Coordinates of C-alpha atoms in Angstrom, one line a residue:
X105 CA -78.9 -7.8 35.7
X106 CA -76.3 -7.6 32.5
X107 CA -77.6 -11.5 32.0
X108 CA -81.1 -12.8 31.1
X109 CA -82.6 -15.9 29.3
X110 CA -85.6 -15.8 27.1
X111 CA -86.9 -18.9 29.1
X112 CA -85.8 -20.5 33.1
X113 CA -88.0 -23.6 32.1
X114 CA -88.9 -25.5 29.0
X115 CA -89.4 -29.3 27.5
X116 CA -86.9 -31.3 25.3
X117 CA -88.4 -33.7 22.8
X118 CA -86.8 -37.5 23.4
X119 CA -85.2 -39.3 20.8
X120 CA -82.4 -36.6 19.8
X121 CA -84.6 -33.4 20.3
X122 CA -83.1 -29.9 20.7
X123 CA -84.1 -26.6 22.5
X124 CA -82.6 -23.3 21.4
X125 CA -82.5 -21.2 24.4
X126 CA -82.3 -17.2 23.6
X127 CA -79.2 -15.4 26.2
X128 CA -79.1 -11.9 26.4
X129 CA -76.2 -9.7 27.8
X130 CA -76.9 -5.8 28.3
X131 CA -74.6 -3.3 29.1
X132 CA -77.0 -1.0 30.0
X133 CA -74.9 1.0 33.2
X134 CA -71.5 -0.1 32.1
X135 CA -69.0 1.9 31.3
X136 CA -66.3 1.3 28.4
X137 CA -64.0 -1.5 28.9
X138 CA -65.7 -3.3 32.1
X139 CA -65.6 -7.1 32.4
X140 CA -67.9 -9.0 33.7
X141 CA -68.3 -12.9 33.9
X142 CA -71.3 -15.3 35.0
X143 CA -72.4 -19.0 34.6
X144 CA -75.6 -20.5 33.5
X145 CA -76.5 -23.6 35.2
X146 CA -78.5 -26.1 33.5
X147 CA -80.7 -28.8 35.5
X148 CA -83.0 -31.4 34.4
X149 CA -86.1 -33.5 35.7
X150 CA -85.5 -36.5 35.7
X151 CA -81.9 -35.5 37.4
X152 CA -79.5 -36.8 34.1
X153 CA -77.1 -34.4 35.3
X154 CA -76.0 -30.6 35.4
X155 CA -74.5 -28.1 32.6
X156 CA -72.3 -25.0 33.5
X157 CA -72.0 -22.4 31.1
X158 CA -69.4 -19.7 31.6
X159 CA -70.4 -16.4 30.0
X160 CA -68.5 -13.1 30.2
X161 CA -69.3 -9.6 28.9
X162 CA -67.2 -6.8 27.6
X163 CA -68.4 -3.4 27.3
X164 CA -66.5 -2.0 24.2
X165 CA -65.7 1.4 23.4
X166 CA -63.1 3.7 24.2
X167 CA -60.3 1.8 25.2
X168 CA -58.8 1.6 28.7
X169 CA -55.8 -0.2 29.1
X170 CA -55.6 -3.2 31.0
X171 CA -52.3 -4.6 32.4
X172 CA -50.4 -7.0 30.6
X173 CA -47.9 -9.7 31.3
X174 CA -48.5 -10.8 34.6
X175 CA -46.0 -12.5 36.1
X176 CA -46.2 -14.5 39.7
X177 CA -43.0 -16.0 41.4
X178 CA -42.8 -17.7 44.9
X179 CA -40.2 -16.0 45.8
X180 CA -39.9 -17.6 49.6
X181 CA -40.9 -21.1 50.1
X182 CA -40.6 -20.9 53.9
X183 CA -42.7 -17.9 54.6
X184 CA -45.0 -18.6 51.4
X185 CA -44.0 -15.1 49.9
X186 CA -45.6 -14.4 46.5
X187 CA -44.1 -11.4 43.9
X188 CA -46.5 -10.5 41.2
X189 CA -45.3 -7.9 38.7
X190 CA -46.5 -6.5 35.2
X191 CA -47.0 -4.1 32.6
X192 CA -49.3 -1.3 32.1
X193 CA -48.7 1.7 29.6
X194 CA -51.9 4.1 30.5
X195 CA -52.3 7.0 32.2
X196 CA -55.5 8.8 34.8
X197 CA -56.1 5.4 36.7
X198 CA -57.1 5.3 40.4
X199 CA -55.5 1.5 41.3
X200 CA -54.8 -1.7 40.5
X201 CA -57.1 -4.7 42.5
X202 CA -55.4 -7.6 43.3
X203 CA -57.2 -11.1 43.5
X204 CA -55.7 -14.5 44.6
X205 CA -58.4 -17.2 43.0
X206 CA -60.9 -14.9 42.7
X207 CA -60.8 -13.4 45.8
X208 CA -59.8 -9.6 46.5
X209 CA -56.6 -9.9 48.1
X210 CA -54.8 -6.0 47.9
X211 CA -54.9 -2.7 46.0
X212 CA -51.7 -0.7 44.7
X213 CA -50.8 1.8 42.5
X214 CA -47.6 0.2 42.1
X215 CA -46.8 -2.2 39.3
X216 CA -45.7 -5.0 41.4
X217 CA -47.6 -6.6 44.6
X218 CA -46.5 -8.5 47.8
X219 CA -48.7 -11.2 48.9
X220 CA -48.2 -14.4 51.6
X221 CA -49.8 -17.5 51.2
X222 CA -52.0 -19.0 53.7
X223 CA -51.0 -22.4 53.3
X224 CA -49.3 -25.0 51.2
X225 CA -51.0 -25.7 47.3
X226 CA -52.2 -24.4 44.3
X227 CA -52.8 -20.7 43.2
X228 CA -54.0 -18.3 40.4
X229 CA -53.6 -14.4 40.4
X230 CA -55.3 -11.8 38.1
X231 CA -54.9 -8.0 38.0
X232 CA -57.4 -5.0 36.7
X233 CA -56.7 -1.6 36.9
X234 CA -59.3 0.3 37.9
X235 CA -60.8 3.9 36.2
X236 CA -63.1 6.4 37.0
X237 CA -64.8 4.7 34.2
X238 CA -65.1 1.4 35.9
X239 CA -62.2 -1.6 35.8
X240 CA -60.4 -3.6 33.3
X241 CA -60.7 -6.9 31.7
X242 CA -57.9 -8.9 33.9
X243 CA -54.4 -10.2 33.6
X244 CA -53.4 -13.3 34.6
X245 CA -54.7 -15.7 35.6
X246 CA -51.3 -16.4 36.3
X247 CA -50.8 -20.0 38.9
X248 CA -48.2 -21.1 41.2
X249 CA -47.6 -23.9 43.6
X250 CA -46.4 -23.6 47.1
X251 CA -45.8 -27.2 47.6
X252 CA -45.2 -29.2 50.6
X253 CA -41.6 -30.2 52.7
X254 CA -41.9 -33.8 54.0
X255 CA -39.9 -34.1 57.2
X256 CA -38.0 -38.1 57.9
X257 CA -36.2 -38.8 61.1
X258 CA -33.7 -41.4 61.0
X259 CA -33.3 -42.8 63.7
X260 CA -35.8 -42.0 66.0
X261 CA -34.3 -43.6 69.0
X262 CA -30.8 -42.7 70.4
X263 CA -29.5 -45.1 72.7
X264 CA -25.7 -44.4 74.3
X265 CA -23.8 -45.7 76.8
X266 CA -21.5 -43.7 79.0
X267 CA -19.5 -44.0 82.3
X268 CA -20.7 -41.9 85.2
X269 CA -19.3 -37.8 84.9
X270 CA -18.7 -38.4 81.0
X271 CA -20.5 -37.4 78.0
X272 CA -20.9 -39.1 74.6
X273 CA -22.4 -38.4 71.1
X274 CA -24.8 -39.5 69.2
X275 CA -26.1 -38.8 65.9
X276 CA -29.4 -38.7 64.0
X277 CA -30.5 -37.6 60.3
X278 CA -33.5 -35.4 59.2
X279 CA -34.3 -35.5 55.3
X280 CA -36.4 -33.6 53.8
X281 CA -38.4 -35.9 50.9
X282 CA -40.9 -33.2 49.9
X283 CA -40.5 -30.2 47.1
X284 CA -40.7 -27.3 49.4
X285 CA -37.9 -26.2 51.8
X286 CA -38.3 -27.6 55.4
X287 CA -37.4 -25.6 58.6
X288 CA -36.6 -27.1 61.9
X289 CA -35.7 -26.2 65.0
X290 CA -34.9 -28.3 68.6
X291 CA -36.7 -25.2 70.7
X292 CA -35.4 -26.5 74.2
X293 CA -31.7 -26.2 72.8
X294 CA -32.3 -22.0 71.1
X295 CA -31.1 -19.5 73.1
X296 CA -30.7 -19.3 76.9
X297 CA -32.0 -22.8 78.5
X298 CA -33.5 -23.4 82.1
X299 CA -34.2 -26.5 83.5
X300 CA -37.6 -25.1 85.1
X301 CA -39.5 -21.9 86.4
X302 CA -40.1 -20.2 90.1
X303 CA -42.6 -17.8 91.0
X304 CA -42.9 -14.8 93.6
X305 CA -46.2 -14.4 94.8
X306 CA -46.8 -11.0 96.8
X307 CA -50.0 -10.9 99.1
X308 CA -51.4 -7.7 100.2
X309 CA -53.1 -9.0 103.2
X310 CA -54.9 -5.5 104.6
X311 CA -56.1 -4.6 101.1
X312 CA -54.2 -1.1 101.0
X313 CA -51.3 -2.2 99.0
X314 CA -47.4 -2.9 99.6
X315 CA -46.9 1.4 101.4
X316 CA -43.7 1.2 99.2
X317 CA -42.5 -2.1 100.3
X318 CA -40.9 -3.7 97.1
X319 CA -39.0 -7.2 96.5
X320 CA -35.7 -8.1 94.4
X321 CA -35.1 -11.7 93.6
X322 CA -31.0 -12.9 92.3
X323 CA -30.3 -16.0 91.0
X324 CA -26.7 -17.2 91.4
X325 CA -26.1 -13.6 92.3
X326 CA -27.7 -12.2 89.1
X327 CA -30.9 -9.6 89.6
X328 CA -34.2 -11.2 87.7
X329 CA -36.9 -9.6 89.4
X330 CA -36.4 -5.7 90.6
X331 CA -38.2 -3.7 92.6
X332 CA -42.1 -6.2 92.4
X333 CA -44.9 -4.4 94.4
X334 CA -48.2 -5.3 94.5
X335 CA -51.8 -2.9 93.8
X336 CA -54.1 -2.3 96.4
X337 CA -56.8 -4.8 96.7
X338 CA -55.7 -7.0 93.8
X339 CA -55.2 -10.4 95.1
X340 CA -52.2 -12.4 94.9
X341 CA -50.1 -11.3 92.2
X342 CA -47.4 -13.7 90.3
X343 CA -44.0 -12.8 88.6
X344 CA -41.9 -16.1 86.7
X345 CA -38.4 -16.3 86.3
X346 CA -36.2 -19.1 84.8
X347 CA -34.1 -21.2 87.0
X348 CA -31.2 -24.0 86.3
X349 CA -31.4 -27.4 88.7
X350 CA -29.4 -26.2 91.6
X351 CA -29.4 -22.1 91.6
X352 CA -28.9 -20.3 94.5
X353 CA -32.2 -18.0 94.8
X354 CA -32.0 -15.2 97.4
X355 CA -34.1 -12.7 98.1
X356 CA -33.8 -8.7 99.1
X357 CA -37.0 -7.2 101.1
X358 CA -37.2 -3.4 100.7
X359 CA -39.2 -2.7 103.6
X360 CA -40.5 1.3 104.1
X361 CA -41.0 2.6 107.6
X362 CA -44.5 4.3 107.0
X363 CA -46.0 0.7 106.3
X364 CA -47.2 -1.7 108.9
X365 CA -44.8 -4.5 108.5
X366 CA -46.9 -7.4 108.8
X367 CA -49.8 -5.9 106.0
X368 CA -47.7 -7.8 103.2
X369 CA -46.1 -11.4 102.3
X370 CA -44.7 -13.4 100.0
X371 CA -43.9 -16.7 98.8
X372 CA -41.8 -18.6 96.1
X373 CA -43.3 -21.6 94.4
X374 CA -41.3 -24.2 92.8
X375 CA -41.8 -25.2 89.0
X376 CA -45.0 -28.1 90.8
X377 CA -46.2 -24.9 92.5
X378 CA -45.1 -26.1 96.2
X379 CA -44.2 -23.5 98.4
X380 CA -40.7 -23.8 99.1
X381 CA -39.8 -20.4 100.4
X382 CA -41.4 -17.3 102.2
X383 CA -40.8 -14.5 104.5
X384 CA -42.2 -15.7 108.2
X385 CA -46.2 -13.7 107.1
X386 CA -44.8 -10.3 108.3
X387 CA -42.9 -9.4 111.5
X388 CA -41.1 -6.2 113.0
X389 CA -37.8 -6.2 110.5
X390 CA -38.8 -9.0 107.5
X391 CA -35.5 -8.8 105.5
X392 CA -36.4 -11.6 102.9
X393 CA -35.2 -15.0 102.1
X394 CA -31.5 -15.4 104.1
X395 CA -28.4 -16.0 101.3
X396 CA -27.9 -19.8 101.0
X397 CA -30.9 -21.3 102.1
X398 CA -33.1 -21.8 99.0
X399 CA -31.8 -24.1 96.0
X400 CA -33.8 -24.5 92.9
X401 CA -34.8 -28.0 92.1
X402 CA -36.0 -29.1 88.9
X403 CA -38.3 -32.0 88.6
X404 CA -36.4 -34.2 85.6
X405 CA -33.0 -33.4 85.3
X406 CA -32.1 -33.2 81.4
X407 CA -29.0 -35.3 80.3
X408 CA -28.8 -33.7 76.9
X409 CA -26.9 -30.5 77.1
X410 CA -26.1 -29.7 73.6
X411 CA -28.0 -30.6 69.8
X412 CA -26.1 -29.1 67.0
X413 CA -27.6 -27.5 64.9
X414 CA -30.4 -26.6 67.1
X415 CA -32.5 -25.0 63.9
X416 CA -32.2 -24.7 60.2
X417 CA -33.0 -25.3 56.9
X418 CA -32.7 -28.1 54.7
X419 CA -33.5 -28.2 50.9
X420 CA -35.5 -30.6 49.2
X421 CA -33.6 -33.5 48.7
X422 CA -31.3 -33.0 51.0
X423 CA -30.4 -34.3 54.1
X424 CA -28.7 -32.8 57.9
X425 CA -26.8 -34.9 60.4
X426 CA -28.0 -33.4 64.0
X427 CA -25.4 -34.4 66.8
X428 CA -26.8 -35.2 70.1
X429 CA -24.6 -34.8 73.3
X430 CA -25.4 -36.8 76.4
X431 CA -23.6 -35.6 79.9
X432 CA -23.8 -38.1 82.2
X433 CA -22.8 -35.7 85.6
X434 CA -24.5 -36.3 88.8
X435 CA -26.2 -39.2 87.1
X436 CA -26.0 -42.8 89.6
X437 CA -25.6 -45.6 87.5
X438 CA -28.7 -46.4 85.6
X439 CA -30.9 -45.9 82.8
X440 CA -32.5 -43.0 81.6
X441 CA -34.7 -41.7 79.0
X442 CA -36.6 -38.1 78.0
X443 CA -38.0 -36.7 74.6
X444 CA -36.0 -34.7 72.7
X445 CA -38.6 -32.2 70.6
X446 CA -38.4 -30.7 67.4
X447 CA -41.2 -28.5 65.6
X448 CA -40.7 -27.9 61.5
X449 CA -43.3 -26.5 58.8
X450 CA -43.9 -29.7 57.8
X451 CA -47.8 -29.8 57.7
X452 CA -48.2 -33.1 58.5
X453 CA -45.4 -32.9 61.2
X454 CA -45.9 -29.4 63.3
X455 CA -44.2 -31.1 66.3
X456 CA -42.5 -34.3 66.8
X457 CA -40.2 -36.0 69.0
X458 CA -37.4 -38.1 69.4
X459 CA -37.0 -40.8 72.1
X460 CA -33.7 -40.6 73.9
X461 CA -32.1 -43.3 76.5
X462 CA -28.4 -42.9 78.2
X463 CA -27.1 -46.2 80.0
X464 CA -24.6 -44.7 82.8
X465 CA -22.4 -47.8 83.6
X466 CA -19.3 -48.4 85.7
X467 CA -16.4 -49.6 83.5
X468 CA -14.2 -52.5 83.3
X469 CA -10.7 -52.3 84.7
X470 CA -7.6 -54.0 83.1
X471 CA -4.5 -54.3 85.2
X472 CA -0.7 -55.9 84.8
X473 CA 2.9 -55.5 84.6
X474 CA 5.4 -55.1 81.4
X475 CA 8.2 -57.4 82.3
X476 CA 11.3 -57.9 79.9
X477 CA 11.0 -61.6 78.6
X478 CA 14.9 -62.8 79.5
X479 CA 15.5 -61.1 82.8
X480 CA 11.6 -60.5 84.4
X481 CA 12.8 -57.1 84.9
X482 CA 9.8 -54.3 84.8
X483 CA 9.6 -52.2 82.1
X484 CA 8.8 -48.2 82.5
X485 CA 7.5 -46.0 80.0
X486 CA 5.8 -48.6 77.5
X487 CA 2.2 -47.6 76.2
X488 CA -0.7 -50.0 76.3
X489 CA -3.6 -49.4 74.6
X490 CA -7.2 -51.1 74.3
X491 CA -9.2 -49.8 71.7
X492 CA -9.6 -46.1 72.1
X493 CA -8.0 -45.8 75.6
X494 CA -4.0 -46.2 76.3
X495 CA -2.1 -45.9 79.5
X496 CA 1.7 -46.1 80.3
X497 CA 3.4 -48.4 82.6
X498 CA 5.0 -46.9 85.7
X499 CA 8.7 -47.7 86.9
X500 CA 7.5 -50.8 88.2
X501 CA 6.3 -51.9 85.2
X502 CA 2.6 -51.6 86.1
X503 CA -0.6 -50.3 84.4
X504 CA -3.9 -49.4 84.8
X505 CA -6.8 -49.2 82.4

C-alpha cells in the first residue's frame, strides 16, 4: 500500500529510552490531487496502553479543485432533513461523493445535497469531487445535531363526573422539555373513527368457484363491500370493513342462474370473530342477510367522542392544552374507564397512554316555592339559580332544579 514502516516490531530501552520508527508514504498509482488518510496503531508488551497515529497523504501536482465552504443546515427537525450546500469553481468533473461520518451516503452533480437522518444525534459531512484523475481532498467536515423532543403529560389521569345523556370536558397538557420539535397525534381520534371491524367470509364449498355469484355488504345504507367473489379452489377468503356500535349491516346476494345455488356461502364475523350472521349454507333462491336483522356490536363502547387537537406539533419549550370530551349517552349509572393513546417522535416515548375514568351519576334535585314575604302570595317569573344552573318559578310560584 501508499503506507509502510521501516519496522512492525522493535524494543525500547527503560529508564527514558526512545525508538525512531522510519514511515514511508508512496504515491506510486495516484493521480494528482488524491487524498488519502490511515492510522498507525501502536501496541506494547507488557500492555501499558495503545497509540493512534492519523496519517494522510496528498498527491501534489496539477491542481484539481476541491469544493469549498461546506455548509450543513437541519433544515427539518421532524423528519431529520439535512441541506448541505457549497462552492466549487472547476470545470471537466464527473461528481461530487457525499459522506455522512465517513460513510458514502449520495453522489450529485449538483452543488447542494438532500440527505435524512436516521436517528436523533450528532453528525459530520464532507464532500470531494471526483475526476477522471481520481478525487479531491474533502470539504467539511462540517457537524450538526439533530437533538432529541422530550414528551411530559400532565395529568395523566382524567377523572369527570357527569349525569347520565350529558357530556363534559376535561383538560390535560403535553410539554415538550427537549430541544427538538415533538409531534403527536391521538390516532383513534384522526380521521373517520369506528368503534370495531366485521368480516365477510365467502366459502367455495364445491371447489369451482362463485359461477358469477357476487355479494354487496351496506352499512346504515352505505355500500362498503361491492361485488366480493371468491377464486376457485382458494379456501375461505376474508374482506374487513369498519363498523360503529349499533350499524345496521344488510346484505345483497347476487345469485347467477348457471350456478348451483348451494356450491357457495358466506358468513359475517363480529370484531371477537363469532359468527353472527350467514346465508342458511345455500338453498334454491339465497337472497342474503334480510334488512334489519343484523346490528353491529362493539365489544367496549368508547365514552370519549372528541380530543382536540387530535395531532400537532409543539416547539421546544412549549406547551399544548389537549381537551378531552366525555359523552355519557347510553351509559347506566356507573363508573368507567379506557386508555386514551397517543404516539409522538419522542424516542423514549413512541406510544403512551393516558388513563381515563367518567363517573355517570344521577343528580340532586332542589325544589320550592317563591312566596311574597307580607301577603304569602306566589311569585311567577323570578329566576333561581345554583351555581351554574338557574330555573324560573312558574305561576304558582314553584321551581325545579
Amino acid at each position: 500500500g501508499w503506507l509502510t514502516l521501516d519496522a512492525y516490531e522493535g524494543t525500547v530501552a527503560p529508564m527514558g529510552g526512545s525508538y525512531n520508527l522510519g514511515v514511508n508514504f508512496d504515491a506510486t498509482g495516484f493521480e494528482a490531487g488524491d487524498y488519502v488518510t490511515a492510522d498507525i496503531v501502536v501496541s506494547s508488551d507488557p500492555n501499558v496502553g495503545t497509540i493512534t497515529i492519523p496519517c494522510s497523504m496528498t498527491v501534489m501536482g496539477d491542481a484539481i479543485n476541491p469544493p469549498t465552504d461546506l455548509e450543513v443546515i437541519l433544515t427539518n427537525d421532524v423528519t431529520g432533513q439535512v441541506d448541505l450546500t457549497w462552492q466549487w469553481t472547476a470545470d471537466a468533473f464527473q461528481y461530487f461523493t457525499v459522506y455522512r461520518d465517513g460513510i458514502f451516503t449520495g453522489t450529485t452533480t449538483n452543488l447542494y445535497y438532500t440527505d435524512f437522518l436516521p436517528d436523533y444525534g450528532d453528525y459530520c459531512y464532507t464532500v470531494v469531487a471526483v475526476y477522471d484523475e481520481g478525487q479531491t481532498s474533502p470539504a467539511g467536515p462540517e457537524c450538526i445535531e439533530w437533538p432529541n423532543p422530550t414528551m411530559n403529560i400532565d395529568p395523566y389521569t382524567l377523572y369527570g363526573e357527569v349525569w347520565p345523556d350529558h357530556q363534559i370536558t376535561l383538560y390535560t397538557e403535553i410539554s415538550n422539555t427537549g430541544v427538538g420539535t415533538l409531534t403527536y397525534e391521538f390516532p383513534d381520534y384522526i380521521g373517520d373513527r369506528f368503534d370495531c371491524d366485521y368480516q365477510v367470509v365467502l366459502y367455495d364449498d364445491w371447489g369451482d368457484g362463485w359461477n358469477g355469484n357476487s355479494l354487496d355488504v351496506f352499512v346504515d345504507g352505505t355500500l362498503v363491500l361491492s361485488g366480493i367473489t371468491i377464486s376457485s379452489g382458494s379456501g375461505p377468503e376474508y374482506w374487513t370493513f369498519p363498523v360503529s356500535s349499533g350499524a345496521e349491516i344488510t346484505t345483497v346476494y347476487t345469485y347467477s342462474s348457471s350456478a348451483w345455488p348451494y356450491e357457495n356461502s358466506y358468513e359475517i364475523l363480529d370484531s371477537e370473530g363469532n359468527v353472527v350472521a350467514d346465508d342458511g349454507m345455500g338453498g334454491a333462491t339465497p337472497s342474503g342477510i334480510p334488512a334489519g336483522t343484523l346490528y353491529a356490536t362493539c365489544p367496549t363502547p368508547s365514552f370519549i367522542i372528541t380530543v382536540v387537537p387530535a395531532q400537532g406539533y409543539i416547539s421546544p419549550g412549549s406547551t399544548q392544552t389537549i381537551a378531552v370530551t366525555y359523552d355519557a349517552t347510553d351509559f347506566p349509572v356507573g363508573l368507567y374507564d379506557e386508555w386514551l393513546n397517543i404516539n409522538s417522535n419522542d424516542p423514549n416515548r413512541l406510544e403512551d397512554s393516558i388513563y381515563c375514568e367518567m363517573l355517570v351519576y344521577m343528580p340532586g334535585q332542589i325544589e320550592g316555592y317563591v312566596t311574597d314575604c307580607n301577603t304569602s302570595d306566589p311569585i311567577s317569573g323570578v329566576s333561581v339559580v345554583v351555581d351554574q344552573w338557574s330555573t324560573m318559578t312558574g305561576p304558582d310560584g314553584f321551581y325545579s332544579i
